[in-house]
Amino acid sequence: GKFTNFNRPFAGTIQSAKGVTRQILQISFPVRTQNGFRVGSIMRDTTSQVQAEAERNNLIFELKSKNTELEQFTYTVSHDLKAPIITIKGFLGLLEKDALNGNIELMKKDISRISNAADKMQRLLHELLELSRIGRIVNPSCEVPFERIVQDAMATVHGRLDARSIKVNV
């Protein structure tokens, strides 16, 4: 008959009589002999290349996953570091206003909130430094009461709410 796959590489899997599976690349070609044409074939074992390619693809997938995780981490860190700055800026305005009015009691409260926000920022920076020293930490998921989230958000923007006489009911 006619063999139509000459000079076309074929990738496949073969198995030896002992059950060992190997990846191969085979190419067939016509060979002229005294008795006419025969089919010649060269097979190359590509098992190690196929395995290396699979490992490379796994590493690429893992790297993409790590990059996504790093982007999420960066977003979270930048957001968490902004909160104390917002609090400090808000209370500095109130501190100035209270100083001009001579209200020592409110000034003490403003200074206390500014100090707490600075402490929070220092704690966040310390934790970030610790994280960079020990590498990746996987924090297990945990439930956080929504009330606590709201309280933290309210504490962060307390100065701006007070400055505009905004009352929030939760």
mmCIF file of C-alpha atoms in Angstrom:
data_model
loop_
_atom_site.group_PDB
_atom_site.id
_atom_site.type_symbol
_atom_site.label_atom_id
_atom_site.label_comp_id
_atom_site.label_asym_id
_atom_site.label_seq_id
_atom_site.Cartn_x
_atom_site.Cartn_y
_atom_site.Cartn_z
ATOM 1 C CA GLY A 1 0.000 0.000 0.000
ATOM 2 C CA LYS A 2 0.883 3.611 0.193
ATOM 3 C CA PHE A 3 2.471 5.142 3.252
ATOM 4 C CA THR A 4 1.477 8.807 3.454
ATOM 5 C CA ASN A 5 3.198 9.963 6.626
ATOM 6 C CA PHE A 6 6.739 10.214 5.340
ATOM 7 C CA ASN A 7 8.919 12.939 6.849
ATOM 8 C CA ARG A 8 6.280 13.939 9.382
ATOM 9 C CA PRO A 9 7.316 13.693 13.030
ATOM 10 C CA PHE A 10 5.023 11.680 15.246
ATOM 11 C CA ALA A 11 5.044 12.082 19.033
ATOM 12 C CA GLY A 12 3.657 9.241 21.047
ATOM 13 C CA THR A 13 3.974 6.835 23.921
ATOM 14 C CA ILE A 14 5.362 3.304 23.752
ATOM 15 C CA GLN A 15 5.526 0.604 26.359
ATOM 16 C CA SER A 16 8.190 -2.086 26.608
ATOM 17 C CA ALA A 17 7.458 -5.750 27.268
ATOM 18 C CA LYS A 18 8.470 -5.070 30.892
ATOM 19 C CA GLY A 19 5.805 -2.355 31.163
ATOM 20 C CA VAL A 20 8.143 0.672 31.056
ATOM 21 C CA THR A 21 6.436 3.623 29.349
ATOM 22 C CA ARG A 22 8.528 6.043 27.310
ATOM 23 C CA GLN A 23 7.749 9.153 25.283
ATOM 24 C CA ILE A 24 9.097 9.024 21.742
ATOM 25 C CA LEU A 25 9.420 11.180 18.660
ATOM 26 C CA GLN A 26 9.438 9.125 15.466
ATOM 27 C CA ILE A 27 9.968 10.054 11.849
ATOM 28 C CA SER A 28 9.510 7.676 8.922
ATOM 29 C CA PHE A 29 11.019 8.024 5.488
ATOM 30 C CA PRO A 30 11.287 6.018 2.247
ATOM 31 C CA VAL A 31 14.444 3.998 1.693
ATOM 32 C CA ARG A 32 15.328 2.801 -1.814
ATOM 33 C CA THR A 33 16.690 -0.742 -1.840
ATOM 34 C CA GLN A 34 17.427 -3.271 -4.604
ATOM 35 C CA ASN A 35 13.973 -4.715 -4.048
ATOM 36 C CA GLY A 36 12.164 -1.371 -4.285
ATOM 37 C CA PHE A 37 11.192 1.026 -1.539
ATOM 38 C CA ARG A 38 11.031 0.177 2.124
ATOM 39 C CA VAL A 39 10.084 2.305 5.099
ATOM 40 C CA GLY A 40 12.878 3.544 7.337
ATOM 41 C CA SER A 41 12.193 4.977 10.767
ATOM 42 C CA ILE A 42 14.135 6.787 13.464
ATOM 43 C CA MET A 43 12.837 6.901 17.001
ATOM 44 C CA ARG A 44 14.130 9.214 19.669
ATOM 45 C CA ASP A 45 13.378 8.860 23.377
ATOM 46 C CA THR A 46 11.969 12.229 24.510
ATOM 47 C CA THR A 47 10.805 11.137 27.967
ATOM 48 C CA SER A 48 13.180 13.461 29.822
ATOM 49 C CA GLN A 49 12.231 16.440 27.611
ATOM 50 C CA VAL A 50 8.506 15.773 28.088
ATOM 51 C CA GLN A 51 9.000 15.527 31.851
ATOM 52 C CA ALA A 52 11.085 18.727 31.873
ATOM 53 C CA GLU A 53 8.384 20.525 29.891
ATOM 54 C CA ALA A 54 5.703 19.360 32.331
ATOM 55 C CA GLU A 55 7.841 20.533 35.261
ATOM 56 C CA ARG A 56 8.448 23.871 33.537
ATOM 57 C CA ASN A 57 4.702 24.331 33.000
ATOM 58 C CA ASN A 58 4.051 23.509 36.660
ATOM 59 C CA LEU A 59 6.661 26.058 37.744
ATOM 60 C CA ILE A 60 5.144 28.714 35.472
ATOM 61 C CA PHE A 61 1.703 28.022 36.944
ATOM 62 C CA GLU A 62 3.105 28.217 40.479
ATOM 63 C CA LEU A 63 4.922 31.472 39.675
ATOM 64 C CA LYS A 64 1.742 33.032 38.284
ATOM 65 C CA SER A 65 -0.093 31.954 41.421
ATOM 66 C CA LYS A 66 2.624 33.497 43.631
ATOM 67 C CA ASN A 67 2.492 36.739 41.622
ATOM 68 C CA THR A 68 -1.272 36.936 42.131
ATOM 69 C CA GLU A 69 -0.784 36.306 45.846
ATOM 70 C CA LEU A 70 1.894 39.011 45.991
ATOM 71 C CA GLU A 71 -0.395 41.509 44.243
ATOM 72 C CA GLN A 72 -3.169 40.773 46.758
ATOM 73 C CA PHE A 73 -0.709 41.087 49.640
ATOM 74 C CA THR A 74 0.607 44.412 48.335
ATOM 75 C CA TYR A 75 -2.926 45.759 47.980
ATOM 76 C CA THR A 76 -3.819 44.663 51.525
ATOM 77 C CA VAL A 77 -0.643 46.130 53.049
ATOM 78 C CA SER A 78 -1.066 49.463 51.280
ATOM 79 C CA HIS A 79 -4.699 49.629 52.391
ATOM 80 C CA ASP A 80 -3.851 48.725 55.995
ATOM 81 C CA LEU A 81 -1.076 51.330 56.131
ATOM 82 C CA LYS A 82 -3.367 54.054 54.788
ATOM 83 C CA ALA A 83 -5.866 53.700 57.648
ATOM 84 C CA PRO A 84 -3.578 55.089 60.405
ATOM 85 C CA ILE A 85 -2.442 57.928 58.119
ATOM 86 C CA ILE A 86 -6.064 58.921 57.495
ATOM 87 C CA THR A 87 -6.721 58.858 61.242
ATOM 88 C CA ILE A 88 -3.623 60.934 62.007
ATOM 89 C CA LYS A 89 -4.423 63.528 59.342
ATOM 90 C CA GLY A 90 -8.027 63.790 60.493
ATOM 91 C CA PHE A 91 -7.127 64.277 64.133
ATOM 92 C CA LEU A 92 -4.360 66.757 63.361
ATOM 93 C CA GLY A 93 -7.048 69.020 61.915
ATOM 94 C CA LEU A 94 -9.192 68.543 65.002
ATOM 95 C CA LEU A 95 -6.167 69.094 67.246
ATOM 96 C CA GLU A 96 -5.497 72.426 65.572
ATOM 97 C CA LYS A 97 -9.145 73.440 65.935
ATOM 98 C CA ASP A 98 -9.237 72.386 69.605
ATOM 99 C CA ALA A 99 -5.946 74.197 70.275
ATOM 100 C CA LEU A 100 -7.319 77.406 68.777
ATOM 101 C CA ASN A 101 -10.428 77.047 70.957
ATOM 102 C CA GLY A 102 -8.280 76.260 74.001
ATOM 103 C CA ASN A 103 -10.148 73.000 74.658
ATOM 104 C CA ILE A 104 -7.508 71.003 76.538
ATOM 105 C CA GLU A 105 -9.768 67.981 77.140
ATOM 106 C CA LEU A 106 -10.501 67.490 73.440
ATOM 107 C CA MET A 107 -6.823 68.094 72.618
ATOM 108 C CA LYS A 108 -5.870 65.223 74.930
ATOM 109 C CA LYS A 109 -8.373 62.937 73.169
ATOM 110 C CA ASP A 110 -7.073 64.024 69.759
ATOM 111 C CA ILE A 111 -3.473 63.380 70.817
ATOM 112 C CA SER A 112 -4.457 59.974 72.210
ATOM 113 C CA ARG A 113 -6.105 58.955 68.897
ATOM 114 C CA ILE A 114 -3.103 60.222 66.917
ATOM 115 C CA SER A 115 -0.796 58.248 69.199
ATOM 116 C CA ASN A 116 -2.932 55.104 68.808
ATOM 117 C CA ALA A 117 -2.894 55.460 65.025
ATOM 118 C CA ALA A 118 0.897 55.911 65.038
ATOM 119 C CA ASP A 119 1.222 52.825 67.267
ATOM 120 C CA LYS A 120 -0.954 50.860 64.855
ATOM 121 C CA MET A 121 1.194 51.925 61.925
ATOM 122 C CA GLN A 122 4.348 51.002 63.824
ATOM 123 C CA ARG A 123 2.852 47.576 64.649
ATOM 124 C CA LEU A 124 1.896 47.010 61.000
ATOM 125 C CA LEU A 125 5.376 47.962 59.824
ATOM 126 C CA HIS A 126 6.951 45.687 62.436
ATOM 127 C CA GLU A 127 4.727 42.786 61.318
ATOM 128 C CA LEU A 128 5.636 43.485 57.699
ATOM 129 C CA LEU A 129 9.327 43.406 58.578
ATOM 130 C CA GLU A 130 8.841 40.123 60.468
ATOM 131 C CA LEU A 131 7.045 38.667 57.483
ATOM 132 C CA SER A 132 9.898 39.618 55.174
ATOM 133 C CA ARG A 133 12.324 37.837 57.503
ATOM 134 C CA ILE A 134 10.475 34.558 57.856
ATOM 135 C CA GLY A 135 9.020 34.348 54.374
ATOM 136 C CA ARG A 136 5.537 33.449 53.395
ATOM 137 C CA ILE A 137 3.018 32.973 56.172
ATOM 138 C CA VAL A 138 -0.315 31.474 55.364
ATOM 139 C CA ASN A 139 -2.912 32.911 57.678
ATOM 140 C CA PRO A 140 -5.805 30.549 58.131
ATOM 141 C CA SER A 141 -9.219 31.915 57.302
ATOM 142 C CA CYS A 142 -11.195 33.073 60.285
ATOM 143 C CA GLU A 143 -14.549 34.593 60.928
ATOM 144 C CA VAL A 144 -14.620 38.243 61.933
ATOM 145 C CA PRO A 145 -17.803 39.730 63.331
ATOM 146 C CA PHE A 146 -19.123 42.433 61.040
ATOM 147 C CA GLU A 147 -19.592 44.696 64.068
ATOM 148 C CA ARG A 148 -15.814 44.633 64.659
ATOM 149 C CA ILE A 149 -15.130 45.590 61.053
ATOM 150 C CA VAL A 150 -17.574 48.497 61.329
ATOM 151 C CA GLN A 151 -16.030 49.632 64.636
ATOM 152 C CA ASP A 152 -12.532 49.600 63.123
ATOM 153 C CA ALA A 153 -13.754 51.579 60.113
ATOM 154 C CA MET A 154 -15.532 54.085 62.361
ATOM 155 C CA ALA A 155 -12.408 54.524 64.506
ATOM 156 C CA THR A 156 -10.357 55.154 61.375
ATOM 157 C CA VAL A 157 -12.584 57.989 60.122
ATOM 158 C CA HIS A 158 -13.752 59.250 63.506
ATOM 159 C CA GLY A 159 -11.964 62.581 63.136
ATOM 160 C CA ARG A 160 -13.511 63.375 59.765
ATOM 161 C CA LEU A 161 -16.965 62.382 60.972
ATOM 162 C CA ASP A 162 -16.654 64.627 64.043
ATOM 163 C CA ALA A 163 -15.278 67.499 61.982
ATOM 164 C CA ARG A 164 -18.407 67.418 59.817
ATOM 165 C CA SER A 165 -20.770 66.647 62.687
ATOM 166 C CA ILE A 166 -21.777 63.371 61.048
ATOM 167 C CA LYS A 167 -23.547 60.843 63.226
ATOM 168 C CA VAL A 168 -23.489 57.186 62.202
ATOM 169 C CA ASN A 169 -25.937 54.632 63.562
ATOM 170 C CA VAL A 170 -25.043 50.973 63.198
#
